Amino acid sequence: MSELSIAQLRARTGLASSALRFYERKGLLHAARRAGGKRVYDEDAVEQVALIDLLKRAGFTLSEIAALVGPSGRSAPDWRTMAAAKLRELDDRVQQIERARKALRHAIDSRHELLDDCPVHRRILRAHAETLAADAKSAPAKSASAKSAPANSASVKSTSVKSAPAKSASVKSASVEGVSVSGRGAGSA
């Protein structure tokens, strides 16, 4: 098996040497040996770096990646459980993004010059405000860190919105012209 210097591994993976050393410190990658005080990697390190990158792109944190695969590149015995949990998390994020896209599409397609003048937008905001209030009442013991989390990582409740009088909107389900909004924070309406 051929060996690679850190410069060669950097060239093959596109990662900076500092990133490769950081991965070593995190236990995600290891040099096969040292030659003249310099790191020497096995050819397998290229695939290990590729795996780390793929997992990062899938939303895994470096700590999660370390739990999934060690520096040898061998997967953990319970990798399927961890992967399934991440898949559920990604599916939730995709749903949040789709709801945000619908709300933005409605806003862009609105015939009103100012969004504030759009009655559908106003109903969406009222329904979302009611959802926020209901969430706050149902979980008063949330930690400060959970309250300050970005909108795209918060748990969500779906509020679908159709053309209907504003008073018919409920907290759990309000309908306004097929636009569906949910979640916390301004980013989700």
Coordinates of C-alpha atoms in Angstrom, one line a residue:
M1 CA 0.0 0.0 0.0
S2 CA 1.4 3.4 -0.9
E3 CA 2.0 6.1 1.7
L4 CA 1.1 9.8 1.5
S5 CA 2.7 12.8 3.1
I6 CA 0.3 15.4 4.6
A7 CA 0.9 17.6 1.5
Q8 CA -0.1 14.7 -0.8
L9 CA -3.2 13.9 1.3
R10 CA -4.0 17.6 1.2
A11 CA -3.6 17.6 -2.6
R12 CA -5.8 14.4 -3.0
T13 CA -8.6 15.7 -0.7
G14 CA -8.6 19.4 -1.1
L15 CA -8.4 19.9 2.7
A16 CA -5.9 22.2 4.3
S17 CA -3.1 20.5 6.3
S18 CA -4.5 22.3 9.4
A19 CA -7.9 20.6 8.8
L20 CA -6.2 17.2 8.5
R21 CA -4.3 17.8 11.7
F22 CA -7.6 18.9 13.4
Y23 CA -9.2 15.6 12.3
E24 CA -6.3 13.8 13.9
R25 CA -6.8 15.7 17.2
K26 CA -10.6 14.8 17.0
G27 CA -9.8 11.1 16.6
L28 CA -11.2 10.9 13.1
L29 CA -8.0 10.3 11.2
H30 CA -4.5 9.0 12.1
A31 CA -1.2 9.0 10.5
A32 CA 0.2 5.5 9.9
R33 CA 3.6 6.6 11.1
R34 CA 6.0 9.5 11.2
A35 CA 9.1 9.7 9.0
G36 CA 11.6 12.4 9.8
G37 CA 9.1 14.0 12.2
K38 CA 6.5 14.3 9.4
R39 CA 3.1 12.5 9.2
V40 CA 2.8 9.7 6.7
Y41 CA -0.7 8.4 5.9
D42 CA -1.9 5.1 4.3
E43 CA -3.7 5.4 1.0
D44 CA -6.9 4.6 2.9
A45 CA -6.7 8.0 4.5
V46 CA -8.1 9.5 1.2
E47 CA -11.3 7.5 1.6
Q48 CA -11.5 8.3 5.3
V49 CA -11.4 12.0 4.6
A50 CA -14.0 11.5 1.9
L51 CA -16.2 9.7 4.4
I52 CA -15.8 12.4 7.0
D53 CA -16.8 15.0 4.3
L54 CA -19.8 13.0 3.2
L55 CA -21.0 12.6 6.8
K56 CA -20.5 16.3 7.5
R57 CA -22.5 17.2 4.4
A58 CA -25.3 14.9 5.6
G59 CA -25.4 17.0 8.8
F60 CA -23.4 14.9 11.2
T61 CA -21.2 16.9 13.7
L62 CA -17.6 15.9 14.1
S63 CA -18.5 14.3 17.5
E64 CA -21.2 12.2 15.8
I65 CA -18.8 11.2 13.1
A66 CA -16.3 10.1 15.7
A67 CA -19.0 7.9 17.3
L68 CA -20.0 6.5 13.9
V69 CA -16.5 5.7 12.6
G70 CA -13.1 5.8 14.3
P71 CA -9.8 6.8 12.9
S72 CA -9.4 3.4 11.4
G73 CA -12.4 4.0 9.2
R74 CA -14.3 1.0 10.7
S75 CA -17.9 1.7 11.4
A76 CA -19.4 1.4 14.9
P77 CA -21.6 -1.6 15.6
D78 CA -24.7 0.7 16.1
W79 CA -24.1 2.9 13.0
R80 CA -27.5 2.0 11.6
T81 CA -29.3 3.4 14.6
M82 CA -27.2 6.6 14.5
A83 CA -27.8 6.9 10.7
A84 CA -31.6 6.4 11.1
A85 CA -31.8 9.1 13.7
K86 CA -29.9 11.5 11.4
L87 CA -32.2 10.6 8.6
R88 CA -35.3 11.4 10.7
E89 CA -33.6 14.8 11.6
L90 CA -32.9 15.5 7.9
D91 CA -36.5 14.6 6.9
D92 CA -37.8 17.1 9.5
R93 CA -35.5 19.8 8.1
V94 CA -36.7 19.0 4.6
Q95 CA -40.3 19.5 5.7
Q96 CA -39.4 22.8 7.4
I97 CA -37.6 24.0 4.3
E98 CA -40.6 23.0 2.1
R99 CA -43.0 24.9 4.4
A100 CA -40.7 27.9 4.3
R101 CA -40.5 27.7 0.5
K102 CA -44.3 27.7 0.2
A103 CA -44.6 30.7 2.5
L104 CA -41.9 32.6 0.6
R105 CA -43.5 31.7 -2.8
H106 CA -46.8 33.1 -1.5
A107 CA -45.1 36.3 -0.4
I108 CA -43.3 36.7 -3.7
D109 CA -46.5 36.0 -5.7
S110 CA -48.7 38.3 -3.6
R111 CA -50.5 40.9 -5.7
H112 CA -50.0 43.4 -2.9
E113 CA -47.1 45.9 -3.2
L114 CA -46.4 45.7 0.5
L115 CA -46.6 42.3 2.2
D116 CA -48.1 43.9 5.2
D117 CA -51.2 44.7 3.1
C118 CA -51.8 41.1 2.2
P119 CA -54.6 39.5 4.3
V120 CA -53.3 36.0 3.7
H121 CA -49.9 37.0 5.0
R122 CA -51.6 38.6 8.0
R123 CA -53.5 35.4 8.7
I124 CA -50.3 33.4 8.4
L125 CA -48.6 35.6 11.0
R126 CA -51.6 35.5 13.4
A127 CA -51.7 31.7 13.1
H128 CA -48.0 31.4 13.7
A129 CA -48.1 33.8 16.6
E130 CA -50.8 31.6 18.2
T131 CA -48.6 28.5 17.6
L132 CA -45.7 30.3 19.3
A133 CA -47.9 31.2 22.3
A134 CA -49.2 27.6 22.6
D135 CA -45.7 26.2 22.4
A136 CA -44.5 28.6 25.1
K137 CA -47.4 27.5 27.4
S138 CA -46.8 23.8 26.8
A139 CA -43.1 23.9 27.5
P140 CA -42.4 26.6 30.1
A141 CA -39.3 24.8 31.5
K142 CA -37.3 25.0 28.3
S143 CA -33.7 25.9 28.8
A144 CA -32.3 29.3 27.6
S145 CA -30.2 27.6 25.0
A146 CA -33.2 25.9 23.5
K147 CA -35.1 29.2 23.3
S148 CA -32.2 30.9 21.5
A149 CA -31.8 28.1 19.0
P150 CA -32.0 29.1 15.3
A151 CA -35.4 28.6 13.7
N152 CA -34.3 25.9 11.4
S153 CA -33.2 23.6 14.3
A154 CA -36.3 24.1 16.6
S155 CA -39.0 21.6 16.8
V156 CA -42.1 22.5 14.8
K157 CA -45.8 22.1 14.7
S158 CA -47.5 22.3 11.3
T159 CA -50.0 25.1 10.6
S160 CA -51.5 24.9 7.1
V161 CA -53.2 28.0 5.9
K162 CA -56.1 28.4 3.3
S163 CA -58.4 31.2 2.3
A164 CA -60.7 31.3 5.3
P165 CA -61.8 34.0 7.7
A166 CA -59.1 34.8 10.2
K167 CA -61.3 33.8 13.1
S168 CA -61.5 30.2 11.7
A169 CA -57.7 29.7 12.1
S170 CA -56.8 27.4 14.9
V171 CA -53.4 27.0 16.6
K172 CA -52.8 23.5 15.3
S173 CA -54.3 23.9 11.9
A174 CA -55.1 27.1 10.1
S175 CA -55.7 27.2 6.3
V176 CA -54.7 30.1 4.1
E177 CA -54.5 29.5 0.3
G178 CA -52.5 26.2 0.6
V179 CA -49.6 28.0 2.2
S180 CA -48.3 25.9 5.1
V181 CA -46.1 27.4 7.8
S182 CA -44.8 26.0 11.0
G183 CA -42.2 26.2 13.7
R184 CA -40.6 28.9 15.7
G185 CA -39.0 32.1 14.8
A186 CA -39.3 34.5 12.0
G187 CA -37.5 32.2 9.6
S188 CA -40.3 29.7 9.4
A189 CA -43.2 32.0 8.4

